[in-house]
Amino acid sequence: MPLLLHPMKCLLFGVLVWTLAAPVMAQDPDAREAKFAARLTTEGLLIEAGSAGHFTLKHPVLVGEKWDSVHKPIETKVSGDIATLQFDGPTRIAVAWQPTERTLVFTPANVPTSIKSLRAEMLIDFSYVSGGSWQIGQGKETPFPAQQPARPHLFQGNAETLKLRNFEGATLTVQVPTSSFQQLTDNREWNWKIFGWQFNTPCTAGAGQLEVKLALGAPIEKAVKLVDRFGQSTGSDFPAKVKSEEELKQDLETEAAWLASLQPPTLDRFGGLPGSGSKLGLKNSGFFHVEKKGQRWILVDPAGNAFFHLGVCAFGPSDDYTYFAGRERAYEWLPTREAPFATAFHPDSYWNPLALSFHLVNTIRKYGKPYDSSIYTERMIERARKWGFNSAGAFGAGEAGVRRQMGFPHVAHLPLSTWEGFPGVPGTHGIFDPFSDKLREQCDRTFAEKLPRAAADPLIIGYFLANEPLWEEIPGAVAALDGSHPCKRRLVAVLEEKYKTMDAFNRAWETSLGSFADMAVRGLPVKTSAAKADMQAFTDMFLDAYFRLVTETFRKYDKKHLLIGNRFQPLTIDNETACRLSGRYMDVVSFNYYAYGFDPDLLGRIRAWMGDRPMFFSEFYFSSPPDSGLTGGGKDLSSQRERGLAYRHYVEHAAALGYVVGIEWFTLVDQAATGRFFEKYNGEAANTGLISVADRPWKPMLEEMLKTNYDIYKVFFGERPPVEFNHPRFAAKK
């Protein structure tokens, strides 16, 4: 993730009042009254503004003399409509949300004279490039740019209002204090498709009341139709765009002929390289495992042959479901929840009336039958194998019975998610507390219930522990907790054992606590070098406890399958502790490596820290907005052919490294044009798929991909060098 603005990190002195104006009534008879809901969270004020989207005005931060002299709360406590922000020293802010008046009141106390201003920030979803606009002050209302602008800042200057307007004319207006400086930024400059807004307003000790008013306007214009009846973007035309149901049905014959012409290499029954086991002296254990031969790590399949994991994430309907409720006017057409399209709605009872897959709508039209998960899985496995993919990656592998019958390997996930009873430590993402006796018991109970049934399945390559946990959040988050959390109690015990006396601790941490018991009732500032070193040591202890708990419990119930790590993001894996402990406990380390050219310095650090361990590049994709009609995504190119060439460069260079034993492409099917369902109005909407929403394979891309997939073992074993994509973005970083 790039370094950029995070909503509302500024603090207001005196009293800060957020007032939501009464909604404007729609004049269009088809428009509904604007809907509004808001609640306090530990992040800030979460605003649900109907089809205008969801926004978080994060709890403000204090700003000193310099722009980057930012003071954040060290502790945030929320109880219903009341929050308390505690800063280092006596400074604090009491926050009260008054739902009836739609007012958020900030009351600061003990503000130091070193503070000169406050800064508040908010992120604006990238979906605003589709029919959305912005207006700051009395300036011109301007569409959000579909293409990355030459300069990242769309606006910088003094103004009192920000107005956002979405595709159907719904508006969210924020009025900020007089003399505020506003900045609106296109964060594609930092490879993040999102817009950032902030205001900075003069604020010194003793400042009086400040008001920031919000007004929500219901749709008053005819909505822009964003999506056609096939689920495709209306905003662009491209060669693979479907124009009629007749085209969909014709695709059956066209694709069948193309697939029949493809001649993938002969592989063993698991997708491995025949004869390689005996040639290389690999073990035949009946399960996937890793071995090192010479300087090269090899993933070995259950037949005892070399297997380079060419996986596809989300191997079934997933990100193609979109949340349509409340923005029906965005679509040229929506089916009813009855035959023939009933099976295109989400299968979960909660999401069913709210979320729909246009991809499944199109398969129902194309094949003339309701969606059937078994038939769907069989069809997709047949396609994937023709294109040279040999396995399913993270986030679902299709219908289990069909997968077993067809002998299609896949990865699995340990049952450690929030909805499986493992809530995250507050202030972190994807990290549960390994010092909690309750969660330790839960881990054993859950593993005992769920793992034995699959312990003898040879088609499971291994288990991911988590998806993109942000371990870099642990030091600040644990320090900010109170003693109701076991990890904070452990931290207090560790610090008391080290420092012995409060005088020694206060000198090292530059605090003025009266006793070690005080640590359990308030947050701690991590500002001195001693404090940072102590929290790093505690993070090592925290993560060691986490890994030991998971691996030891896992091995009680499954002694055969691989543990393949946490699918780290680049910032998380660029950390000695993360790599060292992953290398100690995991069979394979997994890295969600989104990149054009590989960074040899980064990869070198990772290898040195984690020791001699094999790795999956467990998530990546390239997208092409011009010929897909989809705007979301990270690594953009100019055509489907370029997507395929980028894949060749990426995968072959990965295979040639000697320690990467597999990759996972994200995803099987493109994300929905109006975003994936579980993120509601703020969902990713990228050209991630091998297949479009219209069930059309991206043929120019796949024609390049299969060249690599068919020939992967020659690259893997050094019989030929990896291909080079002659594109400036793919030059290796030096």
XYZ file of C-alpha atoms in Angstrom:
734
model
C 0.000 0.000 0.000
C 1.271 3.503 -0.748
C 1.984 6.216 1.729
C -0.968 8.569 1.554
C -3.849 10.245 3.245
C -5.997 8.324 5.634
C -9.384 9.783 6.365
C -9.704 12.186 9.150
C -6.469 12.086 11.062
C -6.723 15.523 12.630
C -7.836 16.984 15.829
C -10.171 19.760 16.675
C -9.685 22.062 19.617
C -12.339 23.659 21.690
C -15.433 21.828 20.494
C -15.782 20.328 17.041
C -19.322 19.734 15.822
C -20.251 17.606 12.814
C -23.805 18.386 11.708
C -25.678 16.410 9.105
C -28.171 18.577 7.261
C -31.612 17.245 6.475
C -31.654 15.246 3.247
C -32.783 16.922 0.047
C -35.924 15.356 -1.340
C -35.662 13.944 -4.828
C -37.670 15.542 -7.606
C -37.300 12.569 -9.938
C -40.286 10.280 -9.258
C -38.001 7.261 -9.667
C -35.549 8.544 -7.055
C -35.726 7.549 -3.420
C -35.062 9.789 -0.447
C -31.411 9.805 0.546
C -30.654 7.323 3.301
C -28.192 8.018 6.070
C -26.704 6.028 8.899
C -23.651 6.746 10.993
C -21.917 5.260 13.999
C -18.717 5.666 15.911
C -15.981 3.078 15.503
C -12.393 2.945 16.669
C -11.500 4.300 13.211
C -13.797 7.319 13.299
C -17.302 8.187 12.141
C -18.547 5.579 9.687
C -21.056 7.200 7.309
C -23.363 5.096 5.182
C -24.693 7.508 2.581
C -26.883 5.228 0.479
C -25.799 4.888 -3.142
C -23.340 7.759 -2.595
C -21.203 5.205 -0.785
C -19.650 4.535 2.573
C -17.091 6.912 4.039
C -15.060 7.042 7.212
C -14.172 10.380 8.736
C -11.368 9.081 10.866
C -10.663 10.411 14.299
C -8.607 13.576 13.819
C -4.908 14.021 14.514
C -3.040 16.996 15.904
C -0.459 18.735 13.715
C 2.556 20.651 14.954
C 4.707 23.293 13.319
C 5.630 21.095 10.372
C 3.210 19.367 7.999
C 4.470 15.926 8.941
C 4.570 16.608 12.682
C 1.479 14.505 13.330
C 0.274 13.471 16.789
C -2.087 10.484 16.828
C -4.184 9.128 19.689
C -2.386 6.392 21.581
C -5.666 4.970 22.855
C -9.198 5.027 21.454
C -12.130 3.701 23.448
C -15.649 3.522 22.033
C -18.761 2.803 24.050
C -21.934 3.251 22.051
C -22.190 6.885 21.004
C -19.215 7.984 23.108
C -15.520 7.733 22.230
C -12.444 8.932 24.080
C -9.196 9.711 22.283
C -6.188 9.766 24.598
C -2.987 11.360 23.338
C 0.483 11.217 24.811
C 0.443 13.140 28.075
C -2.745 14.749 29.416
C -4.237 15.693 26.038
C -7.482 13.937 25.200
C -10.599 14.412 23.114
C -14.081 13.367 24.232
C -16.259 12.412 21.260
C -20.047 12.279 21.464
C -22.262 11.190 18.583
C -25.808 12.519 18.822
C -27.871 10.521 16.310
C -31.064 12.557 16.639
C -29.324 15.824 15.913
C -26.852 14.117 13.584
C -24.054 15.886 15.373
C -20.628 14.691 16.399
C -19.146 16.758 19.225
C -15.417 16.789 19.962
C -14.344 18.274 23.297
C -10.552 18.484 23.723
C -8.689 18.996 26.960
C -5.120 19.940 27.834
C -4.010 20.840 24.306
C -0.293 21.768 24.160
C 0.902 25.051 22.652
C 3.077 23.140 20.174
C -0.037 22.249 18.166
C -0.776 24.628 15.288
C -3.523 22.978 13.237
C -5.802 20.014 12.806
C -6.099 17.752 9.834
C -9.016 15.534 8.853
C -8.966 13.021 6.033
C -11.363 10.834 4.106
C -10.924 8.289 1.333
C -13.234 8.394 -1.696
C -13.845 5.124 -3.469
C -12.528 4.674 -6.997
C -16.042 3.865 -8.214
C -16.518 7.635 -8.471
C -14.712 7.551 -11.810
C -17.951 6.057 -13.175
C -20.338 8.986 -13.421
C -19.065 10.759 -10.298
C -17.873 14.337 -9.835
C -16.375 16.663 -7.240
C -16.654 20.356 -6.463
C -14.601 22.290 -3.929
C -15.744 25.731 -2.835
C -17.125 27.858 -5.655
C -15.077 26.025 -8.258
C -16.432 24.134 -11.232
C -18.032 20.728 -10.733
C -15.512 18.323 -12.276
C -15.730 14.615 -13.190
C -13.315 12.315 -11.428
C -10.630 11.366 -13.988
C -10.942 7.955 -15.627
C -7.240 8.021 -16.501
C -4.421 8.886 -14.127
C -3.700 12.618 -14.397
C -0.239 14.080 -14.934
C -0.271 15.517 -11.404
C -1.716 13.633 -8.422
C -3.348 16.621 -6.735
C -6.701 17.424 -8.300
C -7.118 20.418 -5.979
C -5.033 22.314 -3.442
C -6.250 25.554 -1.913
C -8.442 27.283 0.630
C -12.159 26.553 0.441
C -15.045 25.798 2.780
C -16.960 22.989 1.048
C -16.462 19.679 -0.683
C -19.341 18.224 -2.686
C -19.324 14.694 -4.074
C -21.928 13.643 -6.629
C -22.408 10.024 -7.702
C -23.788 8.469 -10.878
C -27.432 9.129 -9.958
C -26.967 12.633 -8.621
C -26.852 11.725 -4.929
C -24.561 14.156 -3.131
C -22.531 14.294 0.028
C -21.420 17.818 1.003
C -18.889 18.576 3.711
C -18.575 22.140 4.964
C -15.291 22.739 6.768
C -14.162 25.625 8.977
C -13.295 28.993 7.434
C -9.650 29.342 6.331
C -9.255 25.575 5.866
C -6.817 24.289 3.295
C -8.229 21.431 1.223
C -6.438 18.834 -0.858
C -7.970 16.233 -3.186
C -5.546 13.601 -4.458
C -5.593 10.846 -7.076
C -3.619 8.104 -5.383
C -2.862 6.203 -8.558
C 0.392 8.135 -8.335
C 1.245 5.622 -5.578
C -0.299 2.572 -7.291
C -3.509 2.723 -5.259
C -6.789 3.261 -7.070
C -8.559 5.490 -4.614
C -8.970 9.214 -4.014
C -7.893 10.950 -0.837
C -9.334 14.167 0.573
C -8.180 16.189 3.543
C -8.587 19.587 5.082
C -6.128 21.355 7.349
C -7.386 24.248 9.455
C -5.596 26.617 11.834
C -6.016 25.487 15.398
C -4.063 26.504 18.475
C -4.444 25.997 22.181
C -7.621 27.632 23.439
C -9.316 27.655 20.047
C -13.080 27.820 20.237
C -15.814 25.790 18.630
C -15.284 24.409 15.148
C -18.078 23.045 13.014
C -17.982 20.679 10.084
C -21.382 20.151 8.534
C -22.476 17.271 6.336
C -25.404 17.430 3.948
C -26.725 14.412 2.118
C -28.705 15.029 -1.053
C -30.979 12.422 -2.611
C -30.856 11.776 -6.355
C -32.352 14.702 -8.237
C -31.104 13.822 -11.718
C -31.637 11.024 -14.155
C -29.159 8.333 -13.189
C -26.290 7.413 -15.475
C -26.660 3.774 -16.493
C -23.347 2.206 -15.544
C -24.047 -1.410 -16.465
C -25.728 -2.964 -19.492
C -27.999 -6.008 -19.471
C -24.989 -8.330 -19.685
C -23.232 -6.830 -16.680
C -20.723 -4.934 -18.821
C -19.755 -1.294 -18.413
C -21.754 1.097 -20.561
C -18.918 3.600 -20.512
C -16.718 1.953 -23.123
C -16.750 -0.334 -26.109
C -14.188 -3.045 -26.763
C -13.776 -6.019 -29.139
C -14.892 -8.720 -26.679
C -18.022 -6.895 -25.547
C -21.182 -8.975 -25.955
C -24.042 -7.248 -27.748
C -26.746 -9.939 -27.849
C -27.838 -13.270 -26.427
C -27.244 -14.776 -29.869
C -23.559 -13.901 -29.494
C -23.461 -15.675 -26.144
C -24.924 -18.838 -27.616
C -22.593 -18.681 -30.604
C -19.691 -18.621 -28.165
C -20.429 -22.256 -27.305
C -19.358 -23.446 -30.742
C -16.544 -20.927 -31.113
C -14.912 -21.729 -27.789
C -15.327 -25.493 -28.194
C -13.412 -25.345 -31.473
C -10.667 -23.224 -29.906
C -10.289 -25.492 -26.871
C -10.145 -28.557 -29.121
C -7.245 -27.000 -31.016
C -5.142 -26.591 -27.865
C -2.625 -29.300 -27.067
C -1.434 -29.032 -23.461
C 1.482 -31.248 -22.441
C 0.961 -34.711 -20.972
C 1.106 -34.594 -17.186
C 0.637 -37.089 -14.393
C -2.798 -37.484 -12.818
C -2.138 -34.633 -10.364
C -0.744 -32.236 -12.963
C 2.942 -32.871 -12.253
C 5.804 -33.613 -14.658
C 5.785 -37.342 -15.549
C 9.021 -39.186 -14.891
C 10.595 -36.345 -12.967
C 10.349 -38.173 -9.657
C 12.559 -41.080 -10.676
C 14.920 -38.801 -12.618
C 15.459 -36.484 -9.651
C 15.129 -39.036 -6.869
C 12.023 -37.461 -5.341
C 10.034 -39.168 -2.593
C 6.602 -40.620 -3.252
C 4.782 -39.824 0.004
C 1.241 -39.835 -1.350
C 0.885 -36.154 -0.408
C 2.188 -32.825 -1.630
C 5.487 -31.954 0.013
C 8.640 -29.939 -0.682
C 12.175 -31.164 -1.241
C 15.420 -29.452 -2.057
C 17.617 -30.816 -4.834
C 20.901 -29.032 -5.258
C 20.144 -25.320 -5.133
C 16.479 -25.696 -6.127
C 13.357 -26.195 -4.068
C 10.727 -28.481 -5.628
C 7.076 -28.964 -4.774
C 6.397 -32.686 -5.159
C 2.947 -34.063 -5.966
C 1.359 -37.196 -4.419
C 2.711 -39.311 -7.329
C 6.251 -38.251 -6.445
C 6.784 -35.925 -9.404
C 7.796 -32.269 -9.627
C 4.756 -29.985 -9.552
C 4.915 -26.247 -10.182
C 1.704 -24.858 -8.675
C -0.057 -22.918 -11.447
C -3.103 -21.991 -9.424
C -6.183 -19.836 -10.009
C -7.750 -18.035 -7.043
C -11.513 -17.867 -6.485
C -12.204 -20.937 -8.588
C -15.952 -20.412 -8.579
C -18.506 -17.600 -8.314
C -17.199 -15.037 -5.834
C -16.043 -11.537 -6.789
C -18.466 -11.565 -9.728
C -21.372 -11.165 -7.287
C -22.231 -7.482 -6.859
C -24.364 -5.583 -4.347
C -27.195 -3.994 -6.350
C -29.649 -3.051 -3.579
C -30.111 0.699 -3.299
C -28.549 1.450 -6.679
C -30.877 -0.378 -9.025
C -30.898 2.662 -11.284
C -27.266 1.965 -12.216
C -28.367 -1.024 -14.314
C -30.080 -1.086 -17.675
C -31.780 -4.301 -16.559
C -31.990 -6.541 -13.511
C -33.527 -10.023 -13.424
C -36.150 -11.045 -10.903
C -35.339 -13.625 -8.244
C -37.363 -16.231 -10.099
C -36.697 -18.704 -12.878
C -34.781 -18.694 -15.116
C -32.304 -16.468 -13.229
C -33.013 -17.400 -9.597
C -29.714 -19.293 -9.316
C -27.746 -16.196 -10.343
C -28.494 -14.526 -7.009
C -26.158 -15.090 -4.079
C -26.768 -18.438 -2.347
C -26.430 -17.044 1.187
C -29.810 -16.193 2.696
C -28.680 -12.736 3.860
C -27.073 -11.713 0.573
C -29.597 -13.399 -1.728
C -32.006 -10.438 -2.146
C -29.103 -7.980 -2.291
C -26.402 -9.466 -4.520
C -26.346 -10.867 -8.040
C -23.811 -12.387 -10.436
C -24.192 -11.164 -14.006
C -21.616 -13.788 -14.892
C -24.068 -16.487 -13.803
C -26.905 -14.654 -15.565
C -24.877 -14.937 -18.754
C -24.033 -18.610 -18.256
C -27.756 -19.315 -17.782
C -28.471 -17.523 -21.071
C -25.542 -19.189 -22.808
C -26.121 -22.786 -21.736
C -29.887 -22.603 -21.313
C -29.786 -24.109 -17.821
C -29.824 -22.834 -14.227
C -26.498 -22.503 -12.502
C -25.352 -25.839 -11.096
C -22.154 -25.802 -9.036
C -21.111 -29.300 -10.128
C -21.511 -28.594 -13.829
C -19.831 -25.209 -13.392
C -16.806 -26.715 -11.599
C -16.383 -29.430 -14.216
C -16.545 -26.870 -17.029
C -13.988 -24.606 -15.372
C -11.548 -27.411 -14.596
C -11.686 -28.532 -18.219
C -10.995 -24.978 -19.369
C -8.204 -24.365 -16.842
C -6.390 -27.545 -17.793
C -6.579 -26.674 -21.460
C -4.941 -23.358 -20.612
C -2.190 -25.111 -18.634
C -3.320 -24.351 -15.086
C -3.038 -27.372 -12.807
C -4.726 -26.358 -9.541
C -7.069 -24.037 -7.675
C -5.704 -21.312 -5.420
C -7.059 -19.371 -2.475
C -10.725 -18.497 -1.845
C -12.565 -21.548 -3.069
C -11.892 -24.472 -5.338
C -15.328 -25.359 -6.698
C -17.595 -28.302 -5.939
C -15.633 -30.769 -3.783
C -17.082 -33.953 -5.241
C -16.353 -32.926 -8.833
C -12.897 -31.715 -7.895
C -12.071 -35.068 -6.307
C -13.508 -37.016 -9.214
C -11.447 -35.011 -11.698
C -8.316 -35.128 -9.520
C -7.848 -31.354 -9.440
C -5.495 -30.208 -6.628
C -6.212 -27.127 -4.547
C -5.072 -25.136 -1.536
C -7.164 -24.780 1.610
C -7.490 -22.315 4.491
C -7.268 -23.076 8.196
C -10.477 -22.170 10.081
C -8.980 -19.138 11.835
C -11.125 -16.296 10.548
C -13.257 -13.890 12.535
C -16.491 -15.602 11.523
C -15.028 -18.908 12.689
C -14.579 -17.580 16.202
C -11.205 -15.805 16.072
C -11.822 -12.054 16.450
C -8.917 -9.790 15.658
C -6.970 -7.755 18.170
C -8.536 -4.240 18.079
C -6.539 -1.958 15.834
C -5.229 -4.798 13.680
C -6.367 -6.622 10.569
C -6.410 -10.430 10.534
C -4.538 -10.971 13.828
C -6.043 -12.844 16.786
C -4.606 -12.886 20.314
C -2.468 -16.020 20.853
C -2.227 -15.298 24.603
C -5.987 -15.728 25.050
C -6.774 -19.005 26.832
C -10.240 -18.877 25.297
C -8.858 -18.650 21.755
C -6.225 -21.307 22.411
C -9.011 -23.669 23.453
C -11.054 -22.542 20.455
C -8.142 -23.352 18.151
C -7.858 -26.906 19.433
C -11.613 -27.459 19.387
C -12.054 -26.078 15.853
C -9.090 -27.961 14.398
C -10.243 -31.190 16.059
C -13.661 -30.768 14.486
C -12.655 -29.726 10.967
C -9.194 -30.996 10.067
C -9.393 -34.801 10.452
C -12.006 -35.153 7.717
C -9.505 -33.851 5.145
C -6.274 -35.177 6.648
C -6.135 -38.084 4.174
C -7.007 -36.037 1.065
C -4.033 -36.125 -1.335
C -5.467 -33.305 -3.478
C -4.920 -30.663 -0.798
C -1.613 -28.967 -1.527
C -1.528 -27.249 1.848
C -3.163 -24.732 4.158
C -2.947 -20.967 4.320
C -3.155 -19.595 7.857
C -4.512 -16.142 7.008
C -4.881 -13.625 4.204
C -2.775 -10.457 4.292
C -2.561 -9.897 8.063
C -0.951 -6.543 8.782
C 1.594 -7.570 11.395
C 3.176 -4.126 11.322
C 0.104 -2.956 13.261
C 0.880 -5.120 16.310
C 3.227 -2.782 18.263
C 0.960 0.263 18.179
C -2.266 -1.710 18.557
C -1.215 -3.769 21.582
C 0.319 -0.744 23.308
C -3.000 1.106 22.864
C -5.124 -1.609 24.521
C -6.263 -1.886 28.100
C -5.903 -4.835 30.438
C -9.096 -6.543 29.299
C -7.002 -8.047 26.511
C -4.670 -10.938 27.360
C -1.917 -9.684 25.041
C -1.838 -6.331 26.877
C -1.629 -8.087 30.241
C 1.286 -10.125 28.914
C 2.989 -6.954 27.684
C 2.640 -5.332 31.117
C 4.134 -8.427 32.759
C 7.068 -8.408 30.342
C 7.770 -4.722 30.922
C 7.519 -5.084 34.688
C 9.955 -7.997 34.630
C 12.414 -5.983 32.532
C 12.295 -2.597 34.258
C 11.556 -3.652 37.861
C 10.699 -0.077 38.931
C 8.387 2.581 37.534
C 11.158 5.154 37.595
C 13.220 3.041 35.203
C 10.244 2.459 32.915
C 9.163 6.114 32.897
C 12.674 7.252 31.999
C 12.927 4.778 29.134
C 9.459 5.387 27.719
C 9.180 9.077 28.703
C 5.923 8.557 30.567
C 4.714 9.557 34.029
C 2.772 6.492 35.142
C 2.333 5.873 38.846
C 2.482 2.083 38.769
C 2.671 -0.892 36.456
C -1.039 -1.394 37.109
C -1.653 1.930 35.319
C -0.471 0.306 32.083
C -3.449 -2.020 32.158
C -5.984 0.804 32.131
C -4.541 3.105 29.460
C -2.632 3.156 26.213
C 1.111 3.594 26.034
C 2.951 5.972 23.688
C 5.535 4.201 21.559
C 7.777 7.175 20.845
C 11.240 6.564 22.310
C 13.863 4.235 20.932
C 13.549 2.106 24.066
C 9.778 1.871 23.661
C 10.104 0.869 20.016
C 12.701 -1.779 20.879
C 10.496 -3.162 23.655
C 7.480 -3.371 21.367
C 9.518 -5.044 18.650
C 10.684 -7.645 21.179
C 7.088 -8.146 22.297
C 5.964 -8.487 18.676
C 8.537 -11.259 18.259
C 7.071 -12.974 21.325
C 3.498 -12.421 20.100
C 4.148 -13.911 16.669
C 6.191 -16.799 18.005
C 3.267 -17.680 20.276
C 0.884 -17.391 17.311
C 2.927 -19.658 15.051
C 3.621 -22.197 17.779
C -0.059 -22.415 18.709
C -1.196 -22.900 15.117
C 1.500 -25.342 14.001
C 1.445 -27.530 17.096
C -2.336 -27.726 17.078
C -2.399 -28.390 13.334
C 0.074 -31.265 13.609
C -2.087 -32.935 16.261
C -4.787 -33.468 13.655
C -2.959 -33.426 10.305
C 0.619 -34.661 9.976
C 0.739 -34.838 6.182
C -0.209 -31.536 4.608
C 1.869 -28.426 4.139
C 1.455 -25.157 5.995
C 1.894 -22.408 3.409
C 1.824 -19.203 5.390
C -0.092 -15.970 5.582
C -0.192 -14.518 2.051
C 1.717 -11.410 3.110
C 1.499 -8.026 1.446
C 4.817 -6.433 0.406
C 5.013 -4.047 3.383
C 4.323 -6.848 5.875
C 6.821 -9.318 4.469
C 9.571 -6.683 4.343
C 10.184 -7.338 8.018
C 12.791 -9.538 9.651
C 10.467 -10.919 12.337
C 7.737 -11.864 9.847
C 10.221 -13.657 7.603
C 12.308 -15.287 10.320
C 9.324 -16.809 12.119
C 7.606 -17.807 8.874
C 10.793 -19.561 7.810
C 11.028 -21.322 11.168
C 7.462 -22.617 11.326
C 6.085 -22.793 7.762
C 6.772 -25.402 5.073
C 6.217 -22.768 2.381
C 6.108 -18.975 2.789
C 3.391 -17.225 0.784
C 3.739 -13.715 -0.618
C 0.999 -11.770 -2.428
C 3.513 -10.081 -4.690
C 1.913 -7.458 -6.915
C 4.702 -6.082 -9.071
C 5.795 -5.288 -12.585
C 9.514 -5.984 -12.471
C 10.761 -7.954 -9.459
C 12.717 -6.041 -6.839
C 15.941 -8.019 -6.216
C 16.770 -6.018 -3.089
C 13.395 -6.810 -1.516
C 13.541 -10.476 -2.483
C 17.123 -10.691 -1.255
C 16.166 -9.345 2.173
C 13.242 -11.731 2.424
C 15.414 -14.719 1.540
C 18.151 -13.748 3.982
C 15.666 -13.305 6.832
C 13.512 -16.385 6.316
C 16.419 -18.721 5.627
C 16.323 -21.466 3.085
C 12.570 -21.891 2.592
C 10.460 -22.273 -0.569
C 7.844 -19.691 -1.496
C 4.558 -19.193 -3.302
C 3.836 -15.912 -5.054
C 0.294 -16.436 -3.888
C -1.608 -13.558 -5.510
C -1.122 -11.234 -8.462
C -2.865 -10.087 -11.615
C -2.604 -7.536 -14.394
C -5.586 -5.654 -15.769
C -6.451 -3.832 -18.965
C -9.060 -1.078 -18.488
C -9.164 -0.053 -22.184
C -10.492 -3.348 -23.510
C -12.404 -4.657 -20.494
C -14.500 -1.639 -19.472
C -13.411 -2.161 -15.862
C -11.688 0.624 -13.988
C -10.526 -0.912 -10.740
C -7.216 -2.662 -10.189
C -3.593 -2.022 -9.494
C -1.199 -3.130 -12.223
C -2.745 -1.716 -15.413
C -1.717 -2.390 -18.996
C -3.060 -1.384 -22.405
C -4.501 -4.614 -23.804
C -5.377 -8.212 -23.095
C -2.333 -9.289 -25.100
C -0.152 -7.208 -22.778
C -1.788 -8.909 -19.791
C -0.670 -12.239 -21.194
C 2.858 -11.024 -21.922
C 3.080 -9.598 -18.405
C 2.013 -12.977 -17.011
C 4.732 -14.705 -19.018
C 7.396 -12.332 -17.729
C 6.221 -12.570 -14.116
C 5.693 -16.334 -13.889
C 8.796 -17.390 -15.791
C 11.049 -15.086 -13.808
C 9.467 -16.434 -10.610
C 10.015 -20.043 -11.684
C 13.654 -19.322 -12.526
C 14.471 -18.017 -9.031
C 15.085 -21.477 -7.592
C 12.921 -21.077 -4.499
C 9.478 -20.127 -5.872
C 7.503 -23.362 -6.268
C 4.157 -21.937 -7.354
C 2.027 -18.919 -8.252
C -1.653 -18.052 -7.956
C -3.433 -15.810 -10.452
C -6.225 -13.681 -9.032
C -8.996 -14.559 -10.273
C -10.956 -16.992 -12.487
C -13.702 -14.468 -13.399
C -13.511 -10.673 -13.595
C -14.817 -8.689 -10.669
C -18.261 -7.166 -11.160
C -18.507 -3.770 -12.871
C -20.185 -2.293 -9.782
C -17.765 -3.958 -7.359
C -17.637 -7.188 -5.430
C -20.641 -7.730 -3.214
C -19.237 -7.880 0.326
C -17.805 -4.360 0.018
C -21.240 -3.082 -1.027
C -20.923 0.334 -2.716
C -17.132 0.489 -2.313
C -16.170 -2.785 -3.955
C -13.163 -3.546 -6.142
C -14.135 -3.693 -9.818
C -11.131 -4.873 -11.781
C -10.286 -6.884 -14.873
C -8.800 -9.672 -12.755
C -10.227 -12.678 -14.555
C -9.247 -15.264 -17.101
C -12.896 -14.974 -18.120
C -15.118 -11.917 -18.561
C -18.518 -11.331 -16.992
C -19.981 -12.596 -20.275
C -18.214 -15.970 -19.751
C -15.841 -15.139 -22.600
C -12.242 -16.220 -22.052
C -9.839 -13.340 -22.603
C -8.377 -15.180 -25.579
C -5.476 -12.837 -26.536
C -4.254 -12.987 -22.936
C -4.696 -16.742 -22.604
C -2.883 -17.386 -25.881
C 0.199 -15.904 -24.220
C -0.389 -17.461 -20.807
C -0.585 -21.013 -22.089
C 2.839 -20.672 -23.741
C 4.326 -20.265 -20.279
C 2.085 -22.820 -18.605
C 2.819 -25.472 -21.215
C 6.570 -24.902 -20.968
C 6.937 -24.121 -17.264
C 9.212 -27.046 -16.383
C 11.814 -26.102 -18.965
C 12.058 -22.703 -17.309
C 11.846 -24.157 -13.819
C 14.755 -26.542 -14.402
C 16.841 -24.027 -16.308
C 16.540 -25.593 -19.757
C 15.698 -22.191 -21.212
C 15.784 -18.644 -19.855
C 12.596 -16.808 -18.851
C 11.013 -14.615 -21.502
C 11.414 -10.864 -21.281
C 8.498 -8.507 -21.796
C 9.947 -5.524 -23.626
C 7.999 -2.990 -21.644
C 9.560 -0.257 -19.474
C 7.490 -1.184 -16.437
C 8.936 -4.695 -16.419
C 12.590 -3.797 -16.198
C 13.942 -5.348 -13.008
C 14.504 -2.825 -10.236
C 18.139 -2.233 -9.365
